[in-house]
Amino acid sequence: MIFGVFTVILFIIFLIFHLSDPRRIINGFLFNMFCCSLLVSGIYFAVTTPIVIFRVMILIPLFIVLLFLSTFGILALCVGLFLNARILMKKEGRRFSNCLTLILGLGLLLLLLFSVVNPERFLSPNLRPLFAGGSLIVFYFFFSLTNFLSAYFLYQFNKPKYNQDFIIVLGSGLIRDKVPPLLASRIDKAIDFYRKQASAAYPPTIIFSGGQGPDENLSEAEAMQKYAIEKGIPPEHTLKEDRSVNTYQNMLFSKQIMDSLKNGKYNSIFTTNNFHLFRAGLYAKQTGLKSQGIGSKTAFYYWPNAMIREYIAILVMNRKRHIIVVGTILAFSIIITIISFLVS
């Protein structure tokens, strides 16, 4: 009974946080806590219930899943990451940014090898606190990653209402002064929302946000606007923000335009590719923009590498907190190691 009550409480807390603002990583942590509590509650119910069929239905599938994960889970994940890296580099080129799944696969394979060899047994007892500290740091980043992935996943289901005054389309670069497929998908998503809202209520204004790169003859905003007009969007329902050079500035300069037109009283959303959705939402929050995002589809093979890149970018955004945590763990490990040497 107590497990069930605790699970319900966790679910209510998660809902409060998520519904108040889905652009927070703590939502992922709360969702993971709820899922763990639900799992424990299910196991407890299966063990204590007198109904045998319920025990079989819950415990046997759970045992099979846990057995597979404990024996082949990491190895299967490594194989999947290697295959993804091969497909991605074949389709997108052998750039370093396309090698992240390969690097992660090698890292996981190394961790698997470490767990089998157990190098701690070769260390002096005095040095084991350092090894424990390193293991704790790895666990910390794994914990951080799981929270990010859950928050990232939950944000994909954001469904804004058809009462928006503005739609911000985030730029992503031109190719030979033309809108490439990746950017076109963002504009098409905005056009689709524009048409649905126009038929249900009133047409919003689309703000195309993106400056001019050093190798471009026109701004992204101008190229995007032309693309949308060719798709049938009335020019009077479009605006250009052509100063920004990154996502933060996309949000900041677009907010300035909307504030000047509506005196801060408006509803807005932004469109980008779904892999970029959550981080863009964090930048919107940093600028004081209440906008939520909707994401355009991305090829499935592109997702794993893109998610790793997004996680690294969010680590950099919150680098002060991570430096403090990692620094604290290292400091304690070093202090304990020094003490152990002095005592021995």
PDB file of N, CA and C in Angstrom, residues 39-140:
ATOM      1  N   LEU A  39       7.965   0.496 -10.840  1.00  0.00           N
ATOM      2  CA  LEU A  39       8.556  -0.830 -11.001  1.00  0.00           C
ATOM      3  C   LEU A  39       8.635  -1.561  -9.659  1.00  0.00           C
ATOM      4  N   VAL A  40       9.108  -0.841  -8.620  1.00  0.00           N
ATOM      5  CA  VAL A  40       9.200  -1.450  -7.285  1.00  0.00           C
ATOM      6  C   VAL A  40       7.817  -1.837  -6.782  1.00  0.00           C
ATOM      7  N   SER A  41       6.836  -0.966  -7.027  1.00  0.00           N
ATOM      8  CA  SER A  41       5.461  -1.268  -6.593  1.00  0.00           C
ATOM      9  C   SER A  41       4.933  -2.510  -7.295  1.00  0.00           C
ATOM     10  N   GLY A  42       5.233  -2.627  -8.597  1.00  0.00           N
ATOM     11  CA  GLY A  42       4.792  -3.796  -9.351  1.00  0.00           C
ATOM     12  C   GLY A  42       5.411  -5.080  -8.834  1.00  0.00           C
ATOM     13  N   ILE A  43       6.724  -5.022  -8.527  1.00  0.00           N
ATOM     14  CA  ILE A  43       7.415  -6.203  -7.994  1.00  0.00           C
ATOM     15  C   ILE A  43       6.858  -6.579  -6.623  1.00  0.00           C
ATOM     16  N   TYR A  44       6.656  -5.563  -5.787  1.00  0.00           N
ATOM     17  CA  TYR A  44       6.118  -5.824  -4.448  1.00  0.00           C
ATOM     18  C   TYR A  44       4.728  -6.460  -4.540  1.00  0.00           C
ATOM     19  N   PHE A  45       3.898  -5.938  -5.441  1.00  0.00           N
ATOM     20  CA  PHE A  45       2.554  -6.489  -5.624  1.00  0.00           C
ATOM     21  C   PHE A  45       2.624  -7.939  -6.110  1.00  0.00           C
ATOM     22  N   ALA A  46       3.549  -8.181  -7.066  1.00  0.00           N
ATOM     23  CA  ALA A  46       3.675  -9.536  -7.606  1.00  0.00           C
ATOM     24  C   ALA A  46       4.140 -10.531  -6.555  1.00  0.00           C
ATOM     25  N   VAL A  47       5.034 -10.077  -5.656  1.00  0.00           N
ATOM     26  CA  VAL A  47       5.566 -10.970  -4.635  1.00  0.00           C
ATOM     27  C   VAL A  47       4.534 -11.244  -3.534  1.00  0.00           C
ATOM     28  N   THR A  48       3.745 -10.247  -3.197  1.00  0.00           N
ATOM     29  CA  THR A  48       2.833 -10.378  -2.057  1.00  0.00           C
ATOM     30  C   THR A  48       1.429 -10.849  -2.426  1.00  0.00           C
ATOM     31  N   THR A  49       1.047 -10.746  -3.702  1.00  0.00           N
ATOM     32  CA  THR A  49      -0.309 -11.131  -4.075  1.00  0.00           C
ATOM     33  C   THR A  49      -0.503 -12.649  -3.995  1.00  0.00           C
ATOM     34  N   PRO A  50      -1.665 -13.091  -3.522  1.00  0.00           N
ATOM     35  CA  PRO A  50      -1.937 -14.535  -3.488  1.00  0.00           C
ATOM     36  C   PRO A  50      -2.374 -15.092  -4.837  1.00  0.00           C
ATOM     37  N   ILE A  51      -2.609 -14.209  -5.793  1.00  0.00           N
ATOM     38  CA  ILE A  51      -3.075 -14.638  -7.114  1.00  0.00           C
ATOM     39  C   ILE A  51      -1.863 -15.026  -7.959  1.00  0.00           C
ATOM     40  N   VAL A  52      -1.709 -16.287  -8.235  1.00  0.00           N
ATOM     41  CA  VAL A  52      -0.504 -16.817  -8.909  1.00  0.00           C
ATOM     42  C   VAL A  52      -0.358 -16.257 -10.315  1.00  0.00           C
ATOM     43  N   ILE A  53      -1.471 -16.098 -11.040  1.00  0.00           N
ATOM     44  CA  ILE A  53      -1.393 -15.631 -12.430  1.00  0.00           C
ATOM     45  C   ILE A  53      -0.775 -14.245 -12.512  1.00  0.00           C
ATOM     46  N   PHE A  54      -1.043 -13.373 -11.519  1.00  0.00           N
ATOM     47  CA  PHE A  54      -0.442 -12.046 -11.506  1.00  0.00           C
ATOM     48  C   PHE A  54       1.068 -12.136 -11.297  1.00  0.00           C
ATOM     49  N   ARG A  55       1.494 -13.046 -10.423  1.00  0.00           N
ATOM     50  CA  ARG A  55       2.934 -13.234 -10.217  1.00  0.00           C
ATOM     51  C   ARG A  55       3.626 -13.633 -11.514  1.00  0.00           C
ATOM     52  N   VAL A  56       3.017 -14.573 -12.228  1.00  0.00           N
ATOM     53  CA  VAL A  56       3.599 -15.052 -13.481  1.00  0.00           C
ATOM     54  C   VAL A  56       3.646 -13.931 -14.520  1.00  0.00           C
ATOM     55  N   MET A  57       2.550 -13.175 -14.627  1.00  0.00           N
ATOM     56  CA  MET A  57       2.454 -12.117 -15.637  1.00  0.00           C
ATOM     57  C   MET A  57       3.454 -10.993 -15.395  1.00  0.00           C
ATOM     58  N   ILE A  58       3.812 -10.725 -14.156  1.00  0.00           N
ATOM     59  CA  ILE A  58       4.719  -9.615 -13.835  1.00  0.00           C
ATOM     60  C   ILE A  58       6.168 -10.077 -13.713  1.00  0.00           C
ATOM     61  N   LEU A  59       6.412 -11.130 -12.948  1.00  0.00           N
ATOM     62  CA  LEU A  59       7.779 -11.516 -12.614  1.00  0.00           C
ATOM     63  C   LEU A  59       8.530 -12.174 -13.767  1.00  0.00           C
ATOM     64  N   ILE A  60       7.861 -13.043 -14.534  1.00  0.00           N
ATOM     65  CA  ILE A  60       8.568 -13.738 -15.615  1.00  0.00           C
ATOM     66  C   ILE A  60       9.046 -12.778 -16.701  1.00  0.00           C
ATOM     67  N   PRO A  61       8.177 -11.890 -17.257  1.00  0.00           N
ATOM     68  CA  PRO A  61       8.691 -10.936 -18.260  1.00  0.00           C
ATOM     69  C   PRO A  61       9.783 -10.028 -17.696  1.00  0.00           C
ATOM     70  N   LEU A  62       9.617  -9.607 -16.433  1.00  0.00           N
ATOM     71  CA  LEU A  62      10.623  -8.751 -15.808  1.00  0.00           C
ATOM     72  C   LEU A  62      11.949  -9.492 -15.671  1.00  0.00           C
ATOM     73  N   PHE A  63      11.900 -10.761 -15.260  1.00  0.00           N
ATOM     74  CA  PHE A  63      13.111 -11.561 -15.114  1.00  0.00           C
ATOM     75  C   PHE A  63      13.829 -11.724 -16.458  1.00  0.00           C
ATOM     76  N   ILE A  64      13.058 -11.961 -17.524  1.00  0.00           N
ATOM     77  CA  ILE A  64      13.650 -12.134 -18.859  1.00  0.00           C
ATOM     78  C   ILE A  64      14.338 -10.854 -19.317  1.00  0.00           C
ATOM     79  N   VAL A  65      13.658  -9.703 -19.100  1.00  0.00           N
ATOM     80  CA  VAL A  65      14.233  -8.409 -19.511  1.00  0.00           C
ATOM     81  C   VAL A  65      15.508  -8.123 -18.737  1.00  0.00           C
ATOM     82  N   LEU A  66      15.470  -8.298 -17.412  1.00  0.00           N
ATOM     83  CA  LEU A  66      16.649  -8.030 -16.586  1.00  0.00           C
ATOM     84  C   LEU A  66      17.793  -8.979 -16.918  1.00  0.00           C
ATOM     85  N   LEU A  67      17.483 -10.234 -17.215  1.00  0.00           N
ATOM     86  CA  LEU A  67      18.519 -11.195 -17.599  1.00  0.00           C
ATOM     87  C   LEU A  67      19.191 -10.785 -18.892  1.00  0.00           C
ATOM     88  N   PHE A  68      18.375 -10.350 -19.868  1.00  0.00           N
ATOM     89  CA  PHE A  68      18.943  -9.912 -21.144  1.00  0.00           C
ATOM     90  C   PHE A  68      19.812  -8.668 -20.965  1.00  0.00           C
ATOM     91  N   LEU A  69      19.302  -7.682 -20.190  1.00  0.00           N
ATOM     92  CA  LEU A  69      20.047  -6.440 -19.990  1.00  0.00           C
ATOM     93  C   LEU A  69      21.355  -6.680 -19.260  1.00  0.00           C
ATOM     94  N   SER A  70      21.320  -7.574 -18.271  1.00  0.00           N
ATOM     95  CA  SER A  70      22.525  -7.823 -17.480  1.00  0.00           C
ATOM     96  C   SER A  70      23.574  -8.614 -18.246  1.00  0.00           C
ATOM     97  N   THR A  71      23.158  -9.395 -19.217  1.00  0.00           N
ATOM     98  CA  THR A  71      24.116 -10.240 -19.947  1.00  0.00           C
ATOM     99  C   THR A  71      24.499  -9.666 -21.310  1.00  0.00           C
ATOM    100  N   PHE A  72      23.510  -9.135 -22.033  1.00  0.00           N
ATOM    101  CA  PHE A  72      23.789  -8.691 -23.406  1.00  0.00           C
ATOM    102  C   PHE A  72      23.462  -7.210 -23.653  1.00  0.00           C
ATOM    103  N   GLY A  73      22.898  -6.532 -22.642  1.00  0.00           N
ATOM    104  CA  GLY A  73      22.406  -5.172 -22.854  1.00  0.00           C
ATOM    105  C   GLY A  73      23.456  -4.204 -23.370  1.00  0.00           C
ATOM    106  N   ILE A  74      24.574  -4.074 -22.638  1.00  0.00           N
ATOM    107  CA  ILE A  74      25.612  -3.116 -23.026  1.00  0.00           C
ATOM    108  C   ILE A  74      26.264  -3.530 -24.339  1.00  0.00           C
ATOM    109  N   LEU A  75      26.499  -4.836 -24.504  1.00  0.00           N
ATOM    110  CA  LEU A  75      27.107  -5.316 -25.740  1.00  0.00           C
ATOM    111  C   LEU A  75      26.202  -5.043 -26.933  1.00  0.00           C
ATOM    112  N   ALA A  76      24.895  -5.275 -26.768  1.00  0.00           N
ATOM    113  CA  ALA A  76      23.946  -4.997 -27.851  1.00  0.00           C
ATOM    114  C   ALA A  76      23.900  -3.516 -28.166  1.00  0.00           C
ATOM    115  N   LEU A  77      23.972  -2.682 -27.117  1.00  0.00           N
ATOM    116  CA  LEU A  77      23.988  -1.228 -27.333  1.00  0.00           C
ATOM    117  C   LEU A  77      25.234  -0.806 -28.093  1.00  0.00           C
ATOM    118  N   CYS A  78      26.382  -1.380 -27.749  1.00  0.00           N
ATOM    119  CA  CYS A  78      27.636  -1.064 -28.456  1.00  0.00           C
ATOM    120  C   CYS A  78      27.522  -1.413 -29.938  1.00  0.00           C
ATOM    121  N   VAL A  79      27.009  -2.609 -30.226  1.00  0.00           N
ATOM    122  CA  VAL A  79      26.842  -3.034 -31.623  1.00  0.00           C
ATOM    123  C   VAL A  79      25.925  -2.066 -32.361  1.00  0.00           C
ATOM    124  N   GLY A  80      24.820  -1.671 -31.706  1.00  0.00           N
ATOM    125  CA  GLY A  80      23.894  -0.733 -32.322  1.00  0.00           C
ATOM    126  C   GLY A  80      24.547   0.608 -32.603  1.00  0.00           C
ATOM    127  N   LEU A  81      25.360   1.094 -31.674  1.00  0.00           N
ATOM    128  CA  LEU A  81      26.044   2.375 -31.862  1.00  0.00           C
ATOM    129  C   LEU A  81      27.054   2.295 -33.005  1.00  0.00           C
ATOM    130  N   PHE A  82      27.793   1.167 -33.100  1.00  0.00           N
ATOM    131  CA  PHE A  82      28.759   1.004 -34.191  1.00  0.00           C
ATOM    132  C   PHE A  82      28.056   0.973 -35.548  1.00  0.00           C
ATOM    133  N   LEU A  83      26.926   0.265 -35.616  1.00  0.00           N
ATOM    134  CA  LEU A  83      26.170   0.201 -36.867  1.00  0.00           C
ATOM    135  C   LEU A  83      25.627   1.570 -37.247  1.00  0.00           C
ATOM    136  N   ASN A  84      25.138   2.296 -36.253  1.00  0.00           N
ATOM    137  CA  ASN A  84      24.623   3.643 -36.521  1.00  0.00           C
ATOM    138  C   ASN A  84      25.722   4.560 -37.029  1.00  0.00           C
ATOM    139  N   ALA A  85      26.916   4.475 -36.400  1.00  0.00           N
ATOM    140  CA  ALA A  85      28.045   5.311 -36.833  1.00  0.00           C
ATOM    141  C   ALA A  85      28.419   5.012 -38.288  1.00  0.00           C
ATOM    142  N   ARG A  86      28.393   3.740 -38.645  1.00  0.00           N
ATOM    143  CA  ARG A  86      28.726   3.351 -40.021  1.00  0.00           C
ATOM    144  C   ARG A  86      27.722   3.931 -41.011  1.00  0.00           C
ATOM    145  N   ILE A  87      26.431   3.828 -40.683  1.00  0.00           N
ATOM    146  CA  ILE A  87      25.391   4.348 -41.577  1.00  0.00           C
ATOM    147  C   ILE A  87      25.480   5.870 -41.676  1.00  0.00           C
ATOM    148  N   LEU A  88      25.664   6.529 -40.522  1.00  0.00           N
ATOM    149  CA  LEU A  88      25.706   7.988 -40.501  1.00  0.00           C
ATOM    150  C   LEU A  88      26.878   8.532 -41.304  1.00  0.00           C
ATOM    151  N   MET A  89      28.061   7.953 -41.105  1.00  0.00           N
ATOM    152  CA  MET A  89      29.235   8.447 -41.829  1.00  0.00           C
ATOM    153  C   MET A  89      29.134   8.154 -43.323  1.00  0.00           C
ATOM    154  N   LYS A  90      28.469   7.082 -43.663  1.00  0.00           N
ATOM    155  CA  LYS A  90      28.273   6.764 -45.077  1.00  0.00           C
ATOM    156  C   LYS A  90      27.342   7.770 -45.745  1.00  0.00           C
ATOM    157  N   LYS A  91      26.304   8.202 -45.018  1.00  0.00           N
ATOM    158  CA  LYS A  91      25.315   9.109 -45.591  1.00  0.00           C
ATOM    159  C   LYS A  91      25.689  10.579 -45.432  1.00  0.00           C
ATOM    160  N   GLU A  92      26.348  10.919 -44.309  1.00  0.00           N
ATOM    161  CA  GLU A  92      26.589  12.326 -43.988  1.00  0.00           C
ATOM    162  C   GLU A  92      28.062  12.745 -44.056  1.00  0.00           C
ATOM    163  N   GLY A  93      28.967  11.794 -44.256  1.00  0.00           N
ATOM    164  CA  GLY A  93      30.385  12.140 -44.339  1.00  0.00           C
ATOM    165  C   GLY A  93      31.150  11.789 -43.072  1.00  0.00           C
ATOM    166  N   ARG A  94      32.468  11.727 -43.189  1.00  0.00           N
ATOM    167  CA  ARG A  94      33.335  11.304 -42.083  1.00  0.00           C
ATOM    168  C   ARG A  94      33.840  12.487 -41.270  1.00  0.00           C
ATOM    169  N   ARG A  95      32.951  13.393 -40.892  1.00  0.00           N
ATOM    170  CA  ARG A  95      33.315  14.502 -40.014  1.00  0.00           C
ATOM    171  C   ARG A  95      33.333  14.036 -38.565  1.00  0.00           C
ATOM    172  N   PHE A  96      34.087  14.762 -37.728  1.00  0.00           N
ATOM    173  CA  PHE A  96      34.171  14.390 -36.316  1.00  0.00           C
ATOM    174  C   PHE A  96      32.799  14.419 -35.653  1.00  0.00           C
ATOM    175  N   SER A  97      31.976  15.397 -36.037  1.00  0.00           N
ATOM    176  CA  SER A  97      30.648  15.525 -35.426  1.00  0.00           C
ATOM    177  C   SER A  97      29.755  14.328 -35.729  1.00  0.00           C
ATOM    178  N   ASN A  98      30.119  13.546 -36.756  1.00  0.00           N
ATOM    179  CA  ASN A  98      29.345  12.347 -37.095  1.00  0.00           C
ATOM    180  C   ASN A  98      29.921  11.079 -36.469  1.00  0.00           C
ATOM    181  N   CYS A  99      30.941  11.240 -35.622  1.00  0.00           N
ATOM    182  CA  CYS A  99      31.603  10.080 -35.017  1.00  0.00           C
ATOM    183  C   CYS A  99      31.228   9.879 -33.546  1.00  0.00           C
ATOM    184  N   LEU A 100      30.242  10.636 -33.056  1.00  0.00           N
ATOM    185  CA  LEU A 100      29.936  10.600 -31.622  1.00  0.00           C
ATOM    186  C   LEU A 100      29.397   9.246 -31.185  1.00  0.00           C
ATOM    187  N   THR A 101      28.563   8.612 -32.011  1.00  0.00           N
ATOM    188  CA  THR A 101      28.062   7.287 -31.638  1.00  0.00           C
ATOM    189  C   THR A 101      29.195   6.262 -31.628  1.00  0.00           C
ATOM    190  N   LEU A 102      30.146   6.412 -32.541  1.00  0.00           N
ATOM    191  CA  LEU A 102      31.315   5.525 -32.558  1.00  0.00           C
ATOM    192  C   LEU A 102      32.133   5.697 -31.282  1.00  0.00           C
ATOM    193  N   ILE A 103      32.366   6.949 -30.883  1.00  0.00           N
ATOM    194  CA  ILE A 103      33.144   7.220 -29.668  1.00  0.00           C
ATOM    195  C   ILE A 103      32.427   6.683 -28.436  1.00  0.00           C
ATOM    196  N   LEU A 104      31.099   6.897 -28.366  1.00  0.00           N
ATOM    197  CA  LEU A 104      30.341   6.384 -27.221  1.00  0.00           C
ATOM    198  C   LEU A 104      30.366   4.859 -27.179  1.00  0.00           C
ATOM    199  N   GLY A 105      30.246   4.221 -28.344  1.00  0.00           N
ATOM    200  CA  GLY A 105      30.310   2.762 -28.408  1.00  0.00           C
ATOM    201  C   GLY A 105      31.643   2.244 -27.909  1.00  0.00           C
ATOM    202  N   LEU A 106      32.734   2.892 -28.311  1.00  0.00           N
ATOM    203  CA  LEU A 106      34.064   2.488 -27.842  1.00  0.00           C
ATOM    204  C   LEU A 106      34.200   2.703 -26.336  1.00  0.00           C
ATOM    205  N   GLY A 107      33.626   3.823 -25.842  1.00  0.00           N
ATOM    206  CA  GLY A 107      33.672   4.091 -24.410  1.00  0.00           C
ATOM    207  C   GLY A 107      32.928   3.040 -23.603  1.00  0.00           C
ATOM    208  N   LEU A 108      31.744   2.649 -24.080  1.00  0.00           N
ATOM    209  CA  LEU A 108      30.971   1.619 -23.385  1.00  0.00           C
ATOM    210  C   LEU A 108      31.676   0.265 -23.439  1.00  0.00           C
ATOM    211  N   LEU A 109      32.307  -0.014 -24.588  1.00  0.00           N
ATOM    212  CA  LEU A 109      33.046  -1.267 -24.714  1.00  0.00           C
ATOM    213  C   LEU A 109      34.227  -1.298 -23.733  1.00  0.00           C
ATOM    214  N   LEU A 110      34.865  -0.148 -23.557  1.00  0.00           N
ATOM    215  CA  LEU A 110      35.976  -0.045 -22.603  1.00  0.00           C
ATOM    216  C   LEU A 110      35.481  -0.249 -21.173  1.00  0.00           C
ATOM    217  N   LEU A 111      34.306   0.340 -20.845  1.00  0.00           N
ATOM    218  CA  LEU A 111      33.739   0.143 -19.515  1.00  0.00           C
ATOM    219  C   LEU A 111      33.379  -1.322 -19.275  1.00  0.00           C
ATOM    220  N   LEU A 112      32.857  -1.961 -20.311  1.00  0.00           N
ATOM    221  CA  LEU A 112      32.524  -3.385 -20.201  1.00  0.00           C
ATOM    222  C   LEU A 112      33.781  -4.211 -19.954  1.00  0.00           C
ATOM    223  N   LEU A 113      34.856  -3.861 -20.655  1.00  0.00           N
ATOM    224  CA  LEU A 113      36.133  -4.551 -20.468  1.00  0.00           C
ATOM    225  C   LEU A 113      36.674  -4.330 -19.056  1.00  0.00           C
ATOM    226  N   PHE A 114      36.528  -3.094 -18.562  1.00  0.00           N
ATOM    227  CA  PHE A 114      36.973  -2.773 -17.203  1.00  0.00           C
ATOM    228  C   PHE A 114      36.217  -3.595 -16.171  1.00  0.00           C
ATOM    229  N   SER A 115      34.904  -3.751 -16.384  1.00  0.00           N
ATOM    230  CA  SER A 115      34.097  -4.505 -15.419  1.00  0.00           C
ATOM    231  C   SER A 115      34.491  -5.984 -15.394  1.00  0.00           C
ATOM    232  N   VAL A 116      34.957  -6.494 -16.529  1.00  0.00           N
ATOM    233  CA  VAL A 116      35.377  -7.897 -16.599  1.00  0.00           C
ATOM    234  C   VAL A 116      36.768  -8.065 -15.977  1.00  0.00           C
ATOM    235  N   VAL A 117      37.684  -7.166 -16.346  1.00  0.00           N
ATOM    236  CA  VAL A 117      39.067  -7.278 -15.857  1.00  0.00           C
ATOM    237  C   VAL A 117      39.179  -6.850 -14.394  1.00  0.00           C
ATOM    238  N   ASN A 118      38.348  -5.831 -13.997  1.00  0.00           N
ATOM    239  CA  ASN A 118      38.382  -5.262 -12.646  1.00  0.00           C
ATOM    240  C   ASN A 118      39.786  -4.770 -12.297  1.00  0.00           C
ATOM    241  N   PRO A 119      40.245  -3.683 -12.921  1.00  0.00           N
ATOM    242  CA  PRO A 119      41.615  -3.198 -12.685  1.00  0.00           C
ATOM    243  C   PRO A 119      41.861  -2.727 -11.263  1.00  0.00           C
ATOM    244  N   GLU A 120      40.785  -2.522 -10.479  1.00  0.00           N
ATOM    245  CA  GLU A 120      40.964  -2.068  -9.097  1.00  0.00           C
ATOM    246  C   GLU A 120      41.780  -3.064  -8.282  1.00  0.00           C
ATOM    247  N   ARG A 121      41.681  -4.345  -8.618  1.00  0.00           N
ATOM    248  CA  ARG A 121      42.394  -5.367  -7.844  1.00  0.00           C
ATOM    249  C   ARG A 121      43.903  -5.286  -8.033  1.00  0.00           C
ATOM    250  N   PHE A 122      44.342  -4.568  -9.099  1.00  0.00           N
ATOM    251  CA  PHE A 122      45.783  -4.421  -9.328  1.00  0.00           C
ATOM    252  C   PHE A 122      46.353  -3.174  -8.640  1.00  0.00           C
ATOM    253  N   LEU A 123      45.469  -2.356  -8.068  1.00  0.00           N
ATOM    254  CA  LEU A 123      45.906  -1.113  -7.456  1.00  0.00           C
ATOM    255  C   LEU A 123      46.273  -1.320  -6.000  1.00  0.00           C
ATOM    256  N   SER A 124      47.121  -0.453  -5.515  1.00  0.00           N
ATOM    257  CA  SER A 124      47.415  -0.421  -4.082  1.00  0.00           C
ATOM    258  C   SER A 124      46.146  -0.005  -3.340  1.00  0.00           C
ATOM    259  N   PRO A 125      45.901  -0.562  -2.169  1.00  0.00           N
ATOM    260  CA  PRO A 125      44.715  -0.167  -1.382  1.00  0.00           C
ATOM    261  C   PRO A 125      44.634   1.332  -1.144  1.00  0.00           C
ATOM    262  N   ASN A 126      45.800   1.993  -1.087  1.00  0.00           N
ATOM    263  CA  ASN A 126      45.823   3.437  -0.852  1.00  0.00           C
ATOM    264  C   ASN A 126      45.294   4.228  -2.048  1.00  0.00           C
ATOM    265  N   LEU A 127      45.360   3.638  -3.245  1.00  0.00           N
ATOM    266  CA  LEU A 127      44.914   4.345  -4.452  1.00  0.00           C
ATOM    267  C   LEU A 127      43.460   4.045  -4.814  1.00  0.00           C
ATOM    268  N   ARG A 128      42.838   3.138  -4.098  1.00  0.00           N
ATOM    269  CA  ARG A 128      41.474   2.750  -4.446  1.00  0.00           C
ATOM    270  C   ARG A 128      40.448   3.873  -4.284  1.00  0.00           C
ATOM    271  N   PRO A 129      40.654   4.810  -3.348  1.00  0.00           N
ATOM    272  CA  PRO A 129      39.715   5.943  -3.294  1.00  0.00           C
ATOM    273  C   PRO A 129      39.671   6.740  -4.605  1.00  0.00           C
ATOM    274  N   LEU A 130      40.813   6.869  -5.287  1.00  0.00           N
ATOM    275  CA  LEU A 130      40.826   7.565  -6.581  1.00  0.00           C
ATOM    276  C   LEU A 130      40.012   6.803  -7.618  1.00  0.00           C
ATOM    277  N   PHE A 131      40.162   5.487  -7.617  1.00  0.00           N
ATOM    278  CA  PHE A 131      39.390   4.663  -8.551  1.00  0.00           C
ATOM    279  C   PHE A 131      37.900   4.775  -8.240  1.00  0.00           C
ATOM    280  N   ALA A 132      37.555   4.766  -6.950  1.00  0.00           N
ATOM    281  CA  ALA A 132      36.152   4.909  -6.554  1.00  0.00           C
ATOM    282  C   ALA A 132      35.610   6.269  -6.966  1.00  0.00           C
ATOM    283  N   GLY A 133      36.441   7.299  -6.842  1.00  0.00           N
ATOM    284  CA  GLY A 133      36.023   8.636  -7.266  1.00  0.00           C
ATOM    285  C   GLY A 133      35.763   8.706  -8.757  1.00  0.00           C
ATOM    286  N   GLY A 134      36.658   8.075  -9.532  1.00  0.00           N
ATOM    287  CA  GLY A 134      36.445   8.036 -10.985  1.00  0.00           C
ATOM    288  C   GLY A 134      35.170   7.295 -11.344  1.00  0.00           C
ATOM    289  N   SER A 135      34.903   6.190 -10.644  1.00  0.00           N
ATOM    290  CA  SER A 135      33.674   5.425 -10.888  1.00  0.00           C
ATOM    291  C   SER A 135      32.439   6.246 -10.540  1.00  0.00           C
ATOM    292  N   LEU A 136      32.529   7.029  -9.470  1.00  0.00           N
ATOM    293  CA  LEU A 136      31.404   7.874  -9.056  1.00  0.00           C
ATOM    294  C   LEU A 136      31.138   8.973 -10.080  1.00  0.00           C
ATOM    295  N   ILE A 137      32.187   9.502 -10.673  1.00  0.00           N
ATOM    296  CA  ILE A 137      32.028  10.529 -11.718  1.00  0.00           C
ATOM    297  C   ILE A 137      31.340   9.937 -12.936  1.00  0.00           C
ATOM    298  N   VAL A 138      31.742   8.724 -13.326  1.00  0.00           N
ATOM    299  CA  VAL A 138      31.082   8.051 -14.454  1.00  0.00           C
ATOM    300  C   VAL A 138      29.601   7.839 -14.150  1.00  0.00           C
ATOM    301  N   PHE A 139      29.310   7.396 -12.927  1.00  0.00           N
ATOM    302  CA  PHE A 139      27.908   7.191 -12.534  1.00  0.00           C
ATOM    303  C   PHE A 139      27.139   8.516 -12.559  1.00  0.00           C
ATOM    304  N   TYR A 140      27.780   9.595 -12.112  1.00  0.00           N
ATOM    305  CA  TYR A 140      27.120  10.911 -12.100  1.00  0.00           C
ATOM    306  C   TYR A 140      26.696  11.332 -13.505  1.00  0.00           C
TER     307      TYR A 140
END
